[in-house]
Short mmCIF file of C-alpha atoms and ligand atoms in Angstrom, two decimals:
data_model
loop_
_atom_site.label_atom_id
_atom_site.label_comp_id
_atom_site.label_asym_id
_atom_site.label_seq_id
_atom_site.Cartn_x
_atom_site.Cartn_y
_atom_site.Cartn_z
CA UNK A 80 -63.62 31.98 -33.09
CA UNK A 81 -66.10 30.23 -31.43
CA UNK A 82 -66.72 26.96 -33.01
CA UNK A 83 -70.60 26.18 -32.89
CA UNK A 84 -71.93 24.63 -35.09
CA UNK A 85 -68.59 24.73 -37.24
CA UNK A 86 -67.07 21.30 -38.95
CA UNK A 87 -63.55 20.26 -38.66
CA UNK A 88 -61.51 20.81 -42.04
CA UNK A 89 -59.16 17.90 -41.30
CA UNK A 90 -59.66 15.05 -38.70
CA UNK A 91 -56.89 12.76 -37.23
CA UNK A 92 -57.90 9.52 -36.41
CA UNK A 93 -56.11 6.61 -33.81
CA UNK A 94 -58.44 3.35 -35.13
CA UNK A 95 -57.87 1.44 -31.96
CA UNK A 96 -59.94 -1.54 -30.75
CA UNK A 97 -60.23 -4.05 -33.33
CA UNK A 98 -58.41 -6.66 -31.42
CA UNK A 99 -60.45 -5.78 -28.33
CA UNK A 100 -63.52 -6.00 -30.57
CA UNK A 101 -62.76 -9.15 -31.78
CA UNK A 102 -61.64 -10.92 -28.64
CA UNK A 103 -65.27 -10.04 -26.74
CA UNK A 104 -66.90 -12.14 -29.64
CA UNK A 105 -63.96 -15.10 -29.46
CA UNK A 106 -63.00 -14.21 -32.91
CA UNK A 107 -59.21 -13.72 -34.50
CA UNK A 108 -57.68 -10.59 -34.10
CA UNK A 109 -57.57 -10.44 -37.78
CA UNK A 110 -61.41 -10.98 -37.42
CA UNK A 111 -61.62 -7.61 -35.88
CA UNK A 112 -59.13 -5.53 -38.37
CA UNK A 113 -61.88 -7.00 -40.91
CA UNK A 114 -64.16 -5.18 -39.43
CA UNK A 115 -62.42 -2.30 -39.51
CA UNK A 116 -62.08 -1.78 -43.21
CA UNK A 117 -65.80 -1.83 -43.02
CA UNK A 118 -65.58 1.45 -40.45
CA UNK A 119 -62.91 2.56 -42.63
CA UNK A 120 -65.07 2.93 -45.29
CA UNK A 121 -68.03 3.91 -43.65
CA UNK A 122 -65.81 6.79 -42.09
CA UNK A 123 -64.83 8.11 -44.92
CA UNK A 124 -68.16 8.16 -46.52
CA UNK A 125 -69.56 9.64 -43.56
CA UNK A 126 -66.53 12.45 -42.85
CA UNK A 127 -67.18 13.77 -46.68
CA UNK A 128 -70.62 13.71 -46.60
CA UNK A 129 -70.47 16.25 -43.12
CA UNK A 130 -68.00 18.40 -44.92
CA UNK A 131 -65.00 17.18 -43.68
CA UNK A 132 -62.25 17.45 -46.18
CA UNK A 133 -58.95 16.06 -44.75
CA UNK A 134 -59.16 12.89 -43.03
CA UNK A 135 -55.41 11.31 -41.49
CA UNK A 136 -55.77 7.78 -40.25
CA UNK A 137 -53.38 6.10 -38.34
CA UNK A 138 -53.28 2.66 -40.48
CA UNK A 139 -49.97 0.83 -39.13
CA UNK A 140 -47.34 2.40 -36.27
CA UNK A 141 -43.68 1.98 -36.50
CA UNK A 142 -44.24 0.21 -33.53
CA UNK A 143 -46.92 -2.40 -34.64
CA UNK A 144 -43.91 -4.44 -36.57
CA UNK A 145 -43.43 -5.91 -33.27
CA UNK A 146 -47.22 -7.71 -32.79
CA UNK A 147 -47.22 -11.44 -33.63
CA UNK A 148 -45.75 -12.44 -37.14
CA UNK A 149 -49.29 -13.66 -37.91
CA UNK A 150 -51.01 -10.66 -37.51
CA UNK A 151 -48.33 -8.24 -39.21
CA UNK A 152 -48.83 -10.29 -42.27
CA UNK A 153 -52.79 -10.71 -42.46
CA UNK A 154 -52.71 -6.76 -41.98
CA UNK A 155 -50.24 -6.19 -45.06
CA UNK A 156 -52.77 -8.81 -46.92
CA UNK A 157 -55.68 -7.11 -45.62
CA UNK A 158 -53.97 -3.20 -46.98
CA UNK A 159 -53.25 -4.46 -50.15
CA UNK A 160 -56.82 -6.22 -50.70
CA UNK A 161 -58.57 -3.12 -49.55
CA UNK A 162 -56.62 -1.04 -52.02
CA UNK A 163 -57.63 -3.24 -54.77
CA UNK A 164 -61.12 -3.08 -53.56
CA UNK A 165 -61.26 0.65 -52.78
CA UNK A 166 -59.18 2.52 -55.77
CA UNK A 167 -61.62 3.19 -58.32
CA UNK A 168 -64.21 4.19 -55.88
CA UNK A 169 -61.77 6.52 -54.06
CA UNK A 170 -60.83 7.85 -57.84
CA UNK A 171 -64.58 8.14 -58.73
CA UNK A 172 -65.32 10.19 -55.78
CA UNK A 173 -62.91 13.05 -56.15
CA UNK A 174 -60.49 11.49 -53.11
CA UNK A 175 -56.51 12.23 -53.12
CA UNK A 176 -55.08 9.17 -51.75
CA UNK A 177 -51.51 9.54 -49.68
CA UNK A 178 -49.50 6.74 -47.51
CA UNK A 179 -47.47 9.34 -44.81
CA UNK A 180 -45.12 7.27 -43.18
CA UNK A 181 -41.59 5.33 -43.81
CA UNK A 182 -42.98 3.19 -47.03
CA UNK A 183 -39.29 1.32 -47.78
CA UNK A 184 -39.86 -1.34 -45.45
CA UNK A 185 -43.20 -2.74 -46.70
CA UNK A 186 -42.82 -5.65 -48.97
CA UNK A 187 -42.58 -5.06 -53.08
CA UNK A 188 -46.07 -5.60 -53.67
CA UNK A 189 -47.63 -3.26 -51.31
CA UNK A 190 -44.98 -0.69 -52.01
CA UNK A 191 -46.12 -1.09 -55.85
CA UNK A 192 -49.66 -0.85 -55.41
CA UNK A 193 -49.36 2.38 -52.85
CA UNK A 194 -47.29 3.97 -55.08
CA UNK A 195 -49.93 3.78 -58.12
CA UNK A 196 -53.15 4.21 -55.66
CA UNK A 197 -51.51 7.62 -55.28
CA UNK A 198 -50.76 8.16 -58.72
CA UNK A 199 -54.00 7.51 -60.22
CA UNK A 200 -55.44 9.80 -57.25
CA UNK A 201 -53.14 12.79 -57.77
CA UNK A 202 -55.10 15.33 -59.34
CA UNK A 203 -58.20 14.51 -56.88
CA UNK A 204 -58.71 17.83 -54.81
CA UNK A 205 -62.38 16.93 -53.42
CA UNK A 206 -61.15 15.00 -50.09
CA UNK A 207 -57.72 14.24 -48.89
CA UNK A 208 -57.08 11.16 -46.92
CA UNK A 209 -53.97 10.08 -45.54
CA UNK A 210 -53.09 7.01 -44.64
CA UNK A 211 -50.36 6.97 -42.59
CA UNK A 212 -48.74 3.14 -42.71
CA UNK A 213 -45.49 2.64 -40.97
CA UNK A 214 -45.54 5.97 -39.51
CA UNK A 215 -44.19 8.25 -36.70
CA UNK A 216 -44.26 11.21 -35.28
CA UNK A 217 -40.65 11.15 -34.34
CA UNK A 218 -39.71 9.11 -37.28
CA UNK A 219 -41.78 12.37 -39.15
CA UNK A 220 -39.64 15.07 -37.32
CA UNK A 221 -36.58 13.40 -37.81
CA UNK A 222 -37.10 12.81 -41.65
CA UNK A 223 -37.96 16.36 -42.12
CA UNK A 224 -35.01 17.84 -40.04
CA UNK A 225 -32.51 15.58 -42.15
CA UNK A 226 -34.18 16.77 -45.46
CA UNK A 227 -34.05 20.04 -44.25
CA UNK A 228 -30.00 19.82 -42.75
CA UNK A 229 -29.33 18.48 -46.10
CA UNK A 230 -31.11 21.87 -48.17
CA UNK A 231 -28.95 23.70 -45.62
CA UNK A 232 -26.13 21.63 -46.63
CA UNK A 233 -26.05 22.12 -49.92
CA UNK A 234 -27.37 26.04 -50.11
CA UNK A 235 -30.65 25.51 -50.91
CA UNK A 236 -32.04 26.97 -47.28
CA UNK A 237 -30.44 29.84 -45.44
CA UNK A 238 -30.14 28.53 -41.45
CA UNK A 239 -31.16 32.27 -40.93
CA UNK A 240 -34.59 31.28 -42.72
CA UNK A 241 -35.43 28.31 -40.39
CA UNK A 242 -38.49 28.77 -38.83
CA UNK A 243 -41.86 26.92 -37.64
CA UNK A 244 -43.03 27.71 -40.58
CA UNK A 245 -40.42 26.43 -42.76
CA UNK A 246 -39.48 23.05 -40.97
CA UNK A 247 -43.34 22.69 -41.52
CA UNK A 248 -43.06 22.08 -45.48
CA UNK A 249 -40.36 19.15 -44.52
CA UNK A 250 -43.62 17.31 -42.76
CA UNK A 251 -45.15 14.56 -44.37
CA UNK A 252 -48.10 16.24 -44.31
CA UNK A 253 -46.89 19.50 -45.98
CA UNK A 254 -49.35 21.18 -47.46
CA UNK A 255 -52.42 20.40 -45.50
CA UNK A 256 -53.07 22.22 -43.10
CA UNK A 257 -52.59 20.61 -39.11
CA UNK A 258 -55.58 18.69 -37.69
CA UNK A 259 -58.51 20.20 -36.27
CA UNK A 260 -59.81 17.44 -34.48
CA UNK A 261 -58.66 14.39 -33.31
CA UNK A 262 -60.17 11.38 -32.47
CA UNK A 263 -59.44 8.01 -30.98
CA UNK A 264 -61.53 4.81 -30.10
CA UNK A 265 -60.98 1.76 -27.85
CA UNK A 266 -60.57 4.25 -24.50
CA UNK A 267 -56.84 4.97 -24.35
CA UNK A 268 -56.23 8.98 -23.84
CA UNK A 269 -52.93 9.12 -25.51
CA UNK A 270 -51.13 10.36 -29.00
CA UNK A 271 -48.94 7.04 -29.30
CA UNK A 272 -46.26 9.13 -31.80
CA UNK A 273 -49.11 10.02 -34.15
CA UNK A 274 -48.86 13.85 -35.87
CA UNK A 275 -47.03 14.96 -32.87
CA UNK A 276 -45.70 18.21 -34.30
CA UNK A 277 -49.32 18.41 -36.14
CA UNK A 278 -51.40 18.36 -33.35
CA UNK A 279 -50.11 20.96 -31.04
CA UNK A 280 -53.58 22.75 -31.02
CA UNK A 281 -55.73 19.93 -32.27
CA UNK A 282 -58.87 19.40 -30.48
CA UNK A 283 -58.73 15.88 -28.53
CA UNK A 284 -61.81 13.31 -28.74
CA UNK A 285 -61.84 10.19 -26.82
CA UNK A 286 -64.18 7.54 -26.85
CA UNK A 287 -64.42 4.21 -25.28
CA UNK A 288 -65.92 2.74 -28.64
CA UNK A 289 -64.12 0.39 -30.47
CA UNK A 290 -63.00 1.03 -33.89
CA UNK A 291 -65.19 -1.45 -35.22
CA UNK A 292 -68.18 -0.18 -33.78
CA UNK A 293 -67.20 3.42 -34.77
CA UNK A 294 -70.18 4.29 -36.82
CA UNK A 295 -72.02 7.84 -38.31
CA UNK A 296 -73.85 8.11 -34.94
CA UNK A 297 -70.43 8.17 -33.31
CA UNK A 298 -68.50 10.58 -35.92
CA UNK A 299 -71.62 12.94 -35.49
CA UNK A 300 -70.85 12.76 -31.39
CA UNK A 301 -66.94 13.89 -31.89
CA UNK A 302 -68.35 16.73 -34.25
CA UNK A 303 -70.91 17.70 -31.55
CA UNK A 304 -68.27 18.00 -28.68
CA UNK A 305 -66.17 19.44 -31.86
CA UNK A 306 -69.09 22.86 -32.61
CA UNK A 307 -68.84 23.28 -28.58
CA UNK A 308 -64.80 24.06 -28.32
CA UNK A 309 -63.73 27.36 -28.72
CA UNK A 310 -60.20 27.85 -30.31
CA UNK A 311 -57.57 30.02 -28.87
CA UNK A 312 -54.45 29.16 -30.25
CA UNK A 313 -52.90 31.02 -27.05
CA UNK A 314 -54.65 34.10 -27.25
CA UNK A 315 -57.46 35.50 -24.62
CA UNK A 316 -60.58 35.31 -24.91
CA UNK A 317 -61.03 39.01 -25.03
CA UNK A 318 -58.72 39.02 -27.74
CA UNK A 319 -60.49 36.53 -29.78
CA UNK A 320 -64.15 38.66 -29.23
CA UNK A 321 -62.47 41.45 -30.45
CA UNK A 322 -61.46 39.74 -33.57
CA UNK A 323 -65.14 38.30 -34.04
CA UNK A 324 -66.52 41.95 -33.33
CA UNK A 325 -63.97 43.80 -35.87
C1 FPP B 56 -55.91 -1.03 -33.83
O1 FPP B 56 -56.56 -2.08 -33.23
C2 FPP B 56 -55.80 -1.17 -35.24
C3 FPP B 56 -54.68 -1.42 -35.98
C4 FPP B 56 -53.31 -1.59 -35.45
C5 FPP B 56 -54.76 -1.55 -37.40
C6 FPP B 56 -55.69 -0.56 -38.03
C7 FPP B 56 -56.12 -1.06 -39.29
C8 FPP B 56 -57.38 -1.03 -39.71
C9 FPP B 56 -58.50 -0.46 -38.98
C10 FPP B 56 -57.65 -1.55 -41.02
C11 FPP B 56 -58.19 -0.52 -41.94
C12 FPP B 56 -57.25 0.42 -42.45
C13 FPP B 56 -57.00 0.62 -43.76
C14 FPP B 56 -56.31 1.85 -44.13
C15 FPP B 56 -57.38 -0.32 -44.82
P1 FPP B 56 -55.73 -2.98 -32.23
O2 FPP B 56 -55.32 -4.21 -32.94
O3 FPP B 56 -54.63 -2.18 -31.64
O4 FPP B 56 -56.84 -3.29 -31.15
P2 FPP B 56 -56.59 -3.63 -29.62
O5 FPP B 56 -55.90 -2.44 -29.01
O6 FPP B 56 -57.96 -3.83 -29.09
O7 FPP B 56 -55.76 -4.88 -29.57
#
């Protein structure tokens, strides 16, 4: 199970920064969320093109409601003019769009145009990327435990059948499988509520790099310190040679 030279199935990614980024060249803040579209995309690009094939970004918190009223709303501008930009390609290149998070409170219009980004991205198996927009990871478990009381509830789920495994398919990101890697920019070493449940034996990458700046260079450095982990998922490593030997 040793990981050299192996490449992450599905990344997690904390974009942090762009405000930072933006601030050391006196720009807006909205400036540097500009800017990272651009890394968006580049990311994305660059994350297929090494083999990655499920990419979770972390677009919008629950918590970033409460920035300045300015910024909230050049962000929900600057989602909705990057999906109008970005469909077709996404369609065109084989990528399954999804928006995890609470989606109600976003205005009509953005609502509208997430809901038919995913549609007309549906049957795309190539690369998955989520975009998780007014998300979580409490506000996931909670969602999934209610869903699941309420199959309970009404007899569609034996209690007795509860398990890891089932409370897993109540997850917003039910199928996929959990992150391999995760990565976040800008220098803070924390989850902030991001795939909490999901990440329990996630790799964690840390960089002091701000989003913006987050280029192929710096994806091909988290993969590097990626091929050099070894995964135990709690067992020894005697155990695990054993497995690789049998
Ligand atoms: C963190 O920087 C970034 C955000 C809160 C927004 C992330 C959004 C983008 C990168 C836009 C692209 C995304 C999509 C899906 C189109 P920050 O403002 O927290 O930076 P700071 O910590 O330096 O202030």
């Amino acid at each position: 199970m040793s990981n050299k030279e192996s490449i992450p199935k599905h990344i997690a990614i904390v974009m942090d920064g762009n405000g930072r980024w933006a601030k050391q060249r006196l720009l807006p803040r909205s400036a540097g969320h500009r800017e990272g579209v651009k890394s968006t995309r580049r990311i994305i690009e660059a994350a297929g093109n090494a083999g990655v094939k499920i990419l979770t970004l972390f677009a919008f918190s629950s918590e970033n409601w409460n920035r300045p009223k300015k910024e909230v709303s050049a962000l929900m501008n600057l989602f909705v003019s990057s999906l109008d930009q970005e469909i077709q390609k996404l369609r065109e290149n084989g990528v399954c769009l999804k928006f995890i998070g609470d989606k109600s409170r976003f205005n009509d219009e953005l609502q509208v145009k997430i809901n038919e980004a995913e549609k007309i991205t549906a049957s795309n198996q190539d690369f998955m990327l989520n975009i998780a927009a007014n998300y979580g990871g409490r506000w996931d478990i909670v969602n999934a435990s209610k869903n699941l009381f309420r199959d309970v509830l009404e007899s569609r789920l034996n209690i007795d059948d509860v398990n890891e495994k089932t409370f897993n398919k109540y997850l917003s990101t039910f199928p996929l499988e959990e992150p391999d890697l995760f990565i976040r920019t800008a220098g803070e070493q924390r989850i902030s509520n991001f795939l909490i449940w999901q990440l329990a034996y996630t790799e964690l990458y840390f960089t002091d790099v701000y989003w913006p700046d987050f280029d192929e260079q710096q994806l091909q450095l988290a993969l590097d310190y990626y091929a050099t982990r070894k995964r135990k998922f709690g067992l020894t490593q005697e155990q695990i040679d054993k497995e690789i030997n049998a």
